[in-house]
């Protein structure tokens, strides 16, 4: 069988771990693939994607800042992509059109469940209302939490996001929020070493805290939580691998690749750099 071609498109893109992750999945199945990084600009994104698929590309991942542009380029969409209005996975269809999926939310769910963080009936606090938060709402709601409070620095964005479902509540004042079972940090605050100041009484029953960011060291959010709670705390590397696993499954019509050994291997490689 000839080697299937895939890529990830973003800007910047040189740092992307997606080629490594997909090669590790391919080893699990004995598949052969080529997976490259493609740099684009807003002006060249659509023509780059169209050209690549015309030349036989079997699938593309899309990352910052092109997830909205990919949504617009796709002719049909998965339910999660429709909810997020953003696409991270493009799948060519028999008629030449592109199906847009968003696998970020399932990636998060796989990683939480893998680490025994269950969501059914739970009270959750989602920090942030940007692309990452929007991308996971659909799949979080599928897990049937009791409520998801959404806190965002710019409150109006949280209010807009909360309109999707009655289990979503925008936080206008911290007094709106009771003690929570799980916190998911979908802000980029940890990038600048900052932490959303959550009142400590809300942490009294906390089972888990999850930061979508990851790195070689625990993030600012993880460190802040570690010193205030005995909850289980995770970074977002497993979400990255989980979203890639869902893309892989969609492209190859395979079983879901094993996530855990790939998280371990990518973490090892990150530490080596
Ligand atoms: P966006 O730029 O779309 O949104 C950023 C969000 O963070 C906004 O809600 C913004 O609030 C908030 N924010 C930024 N700085 C601060 C601060 N200092 N204090 C409080 N809030 C802040 O980014 P994304 O949503 O795309 O990404 C968010 C994070 O999630 C990134 O770190 C990204 O790396 C990570 N991510 C990880 C994934 C994974 O697979 N592990 C997948 C996708 C994302 P405001 O609206 O007020 O500006």
Short mmCIF file of N, CA and C and ligand atoms in Angstrom, two decimals, residues 64 67 104 128-133 152-154 157 186-189 191-192 194 196 212-214 236-237 239-240 243, ligand 1:
data_model
loop_
_atom_site.label_atom_id
_atom_site.label_comp_id
_atom_site.label_asym_id
_atom_site.label_seq_id
_atom_site.Cartn_x
_atom_site.Cartn_y
_atom_site.Cartn_z
N UNK A 64 -3.59 26.78 15.69
CA UNK A 64 -3.61 28.25 15.80
C UNK A 64 -2.84 28.88 14.66
N UNK A 67 -8.10 27.71 12.96
CA UNK A 67 -9.22 26.80 13.21
C UNK A 67 -10.56 27.36 12.71
N UNK A 104 -10.66 18.28 19.73
CA UNK A 104 -10.06 18.77 20.99
C UNK A 104 -10.86 18.31 22.20
N UNK A 128 -11.80 30.39 31.17
CA UNK A 128 -11.51 30.80 29.80
C UNK A 128 -12.73 30.67 28.91
N UNK A 129 -12.74 31.49 27.87
CA UNK A 129 -13.86 31.43 26.91
C UNK A 129 -13.32 31.67 25.50
N UNK A 130 -12.05 31.31 25.28
CA UNK A 130 -11.45 31.44 23.96
C UNK A 130 -11.70 30.18 23.14
N UNK A 131 -10.87 29.98 22.13
CA UNK A 131 -11.05 28.85 21.21
C UNK A 131 -11.01 27.51 21.91
N UNK A 132 -10.09 27.36 22.87
CA UNK A 132 -9.93 26.06 23.53
C UNK A 132 -11.17 25.73 24.37
N UNK A 133 -11.70 26.72 25.08
CA UNK A 133 -12.90 26.50 25.89
C UNK A 133 -14.08 26.15 24.98
N UNK A 152 -14.51 33.85 32.76
CA UNK A 152 -13.55 34.45 31.84
C UNK A 152 -13.22 35.87 32.27
N UNK A 153 -11.96 36.25 32.06
CA UNK A 153 -11.52 37.61 32.40
C UNK A 153 -12.46 38.63 31.75
N UNK A 154 -12.80 38.42 30.50
CA UNK A 154 -13.79 39.26 29.82
C UNK A 154 -15.14 38.55 29.94
N UNK A 157 -17.71 37.30 27.10
CA UNK A 157 -17.43 36.10 26.28
C UNK A 157 -17.94 34.85 26.99
N UNK A 186 -8.72 26.53 30.66
CA UNK A 186 -8.60 26.70 29.21
C UNK A 186 -8.16 28.12 28.89
N UNK A 187 -7.50 28.79 29.84
CA UNK A 187 -6.93 30.10 29.54
C UNK A 187 -5.47 29.91 29.12
N UNK A 188 -4.91 30.96 28.53
CA UNK A 188 -3.48 30.92 28.23
C UNK A 188 -2.70 31.69 29.30
N UNK A 189 -3.33 31.93 30.48
CA UNK A 189 -2.69 32.73 31.54
C UNK A 189 -1.37 32.11 31.99
N UNK A 191 0.85 30.83 30.37
CA UNK A 191 1.93 31.22 29.44
C UNK A 191 2.76 32.36 30.02
N UNK A 192 2.07 33.30 30.68
CA UNK A 192 2.78 34.45 31.26
C UNK A 192 2.93 34.28 32.77
N UNK A 194 0.75 33.57 34.93
CA UNK A 194 -0.36 34.12 35.73
C UNK A 194 -1.40 33.05 36.03
N UNK A 196 -5.62 32.55 37.34
CA UNK A 196 -6.92 33.13 37.67
C UNK A 196 -7.13 32.95 39.18
N UNK A 212 -4.95 22.87 30.39
CA UNK A 212 -4.75 22.45 28.98
C UNK A 212 -3.34 22.73 28.50
N UNK A 213 -2.65 23.65 29.17
CA UNK A 213 -1.25 23.90 28.79
C UNK A 213 -0.36 22.77 29.29
N UNK A 214 0.80 22.66 28.70
CA UNK A 214 1.76 21.65 29.17
C UNK A 214 3.17 22.17 28.89
N UNK A 236 -1.91 19.40 30.11
CA UNK A 236 -2.71 19.10 28.93
C UNK A 236 -2.01 18.28 27.86
N UNK A 237 -0.86 17.66 28.19
CA UNK A 237 -0.18 16.89 27.15
C UNK A 237 -1.05 15.72 26.68
N UNK A 239 -4.22 15.64 26.53
CA UNK A 239 -5.29 16.15 25.66
C UNK A 239 -4.77 16.29 24.23
N UNK A 240 -3.52 16.78 24.12
CA UNK A 240 -2.91 16.92 22.80
C UNK A 240 -2.83 15.55 22.11
N UNK A 243 -6.48 14.31 21.26
CA UNK A 243 -7.11 14.89 20.05
C UNK A 243 -6.48 14.30 18.79
P1 LIG B 1 -7.41 32.10 22.98
O1 LIG B 1 -6.42 33.17 22.69
O2 LIG B 1 -8.53 31.83 22.05
O3 LIG B 1 -8.09 32.40 24.42
C1 LIG B 1 -7.29 32.73 25.53
C2 LIG B 1 -8.14 32.68 26.80
O4 LIG B 1 -7.29 32.89 27.93
C3 LIG B 1 -9.20 33.76 26.86
O5 LIG B 1 -10.32 33.26 27.56
C4 LIG B 1 -8.48 34.87 27.65
O6 LIG B 1 -9.37 35.74 28.32
C5 LIG B 1 -7.74 34.03 28.65
N1 LIG B 1 -6.55 34.68 29.22
C6 LIG B 1 -5.39 34.98 28.56
N2 LIG B 1 -4.51 35.56 29.43
C7 LIG B 1 -5.12 35.61 30.63
C8 LIG B 1 -4.75 36.10 31.92
N3 LIG B 1 -3.53 36.64 32.14
N4 LIG B 1 -5.61 35.98 32.95
C9 LIG B 1 -6.84 35.43 32.74
N5 LIG B 1 -7.27 34.97 31.54
C10 LIG B 1 -6.42 35.05 30.50
O7 LIG B 1 -6.53 30.79 23.24
P2 LIG B 1 -7.04 29.28 23.15
O8 LIG B 1 -8.38 29.23 23.78
O9 LIG B 1 -6.88 28.77 21.77
O10 LIG B 1 -5.95 28.51 24.04
C11 LIG B 1 -5.93 28.60 25.46
C12 LIG B 1 -4.86 27.66 26.01
O11 LIG B 1 -5.22 26.30 25.79
C13 LIG B 1 -3.50 27.85 25.35
O12 LIG B 1 -2.53 27.89 26.37
C14 LIG B 1 -3.31 26.63 24.49
O13 LIG B 1 -1.95 26.23 24.41
C15 LIG B 1 -4.13 25.58 25.25
N6 LIG B 1 -4.63 24.52 24.38
C16 LIG B 1 -4.20 23.23 24.61
C17 LIG B 1 -4.67 22.20 23.83
C18 LIG B 1 -4.18 20.80 24.09
O14 LIG B 1 -4.41 19.93 23.25
N7 LIG B 1 -3.56 20.55 25.21
C19 LIG B 1 -5.62 22.41 22.71
C20 LIG B 1 -6.01 23.80 22.57
C21 LIG B 1 -5.52 24.79 23.37
P3 LIG B 1 -9.97 37.06 27.58
O15 LIG B 1 -11.12 36.57 26.75
O16 LIG B 1 -10.38 37.93 28.69
O17 LIG B 1 -8.85 37.62 26.74
#
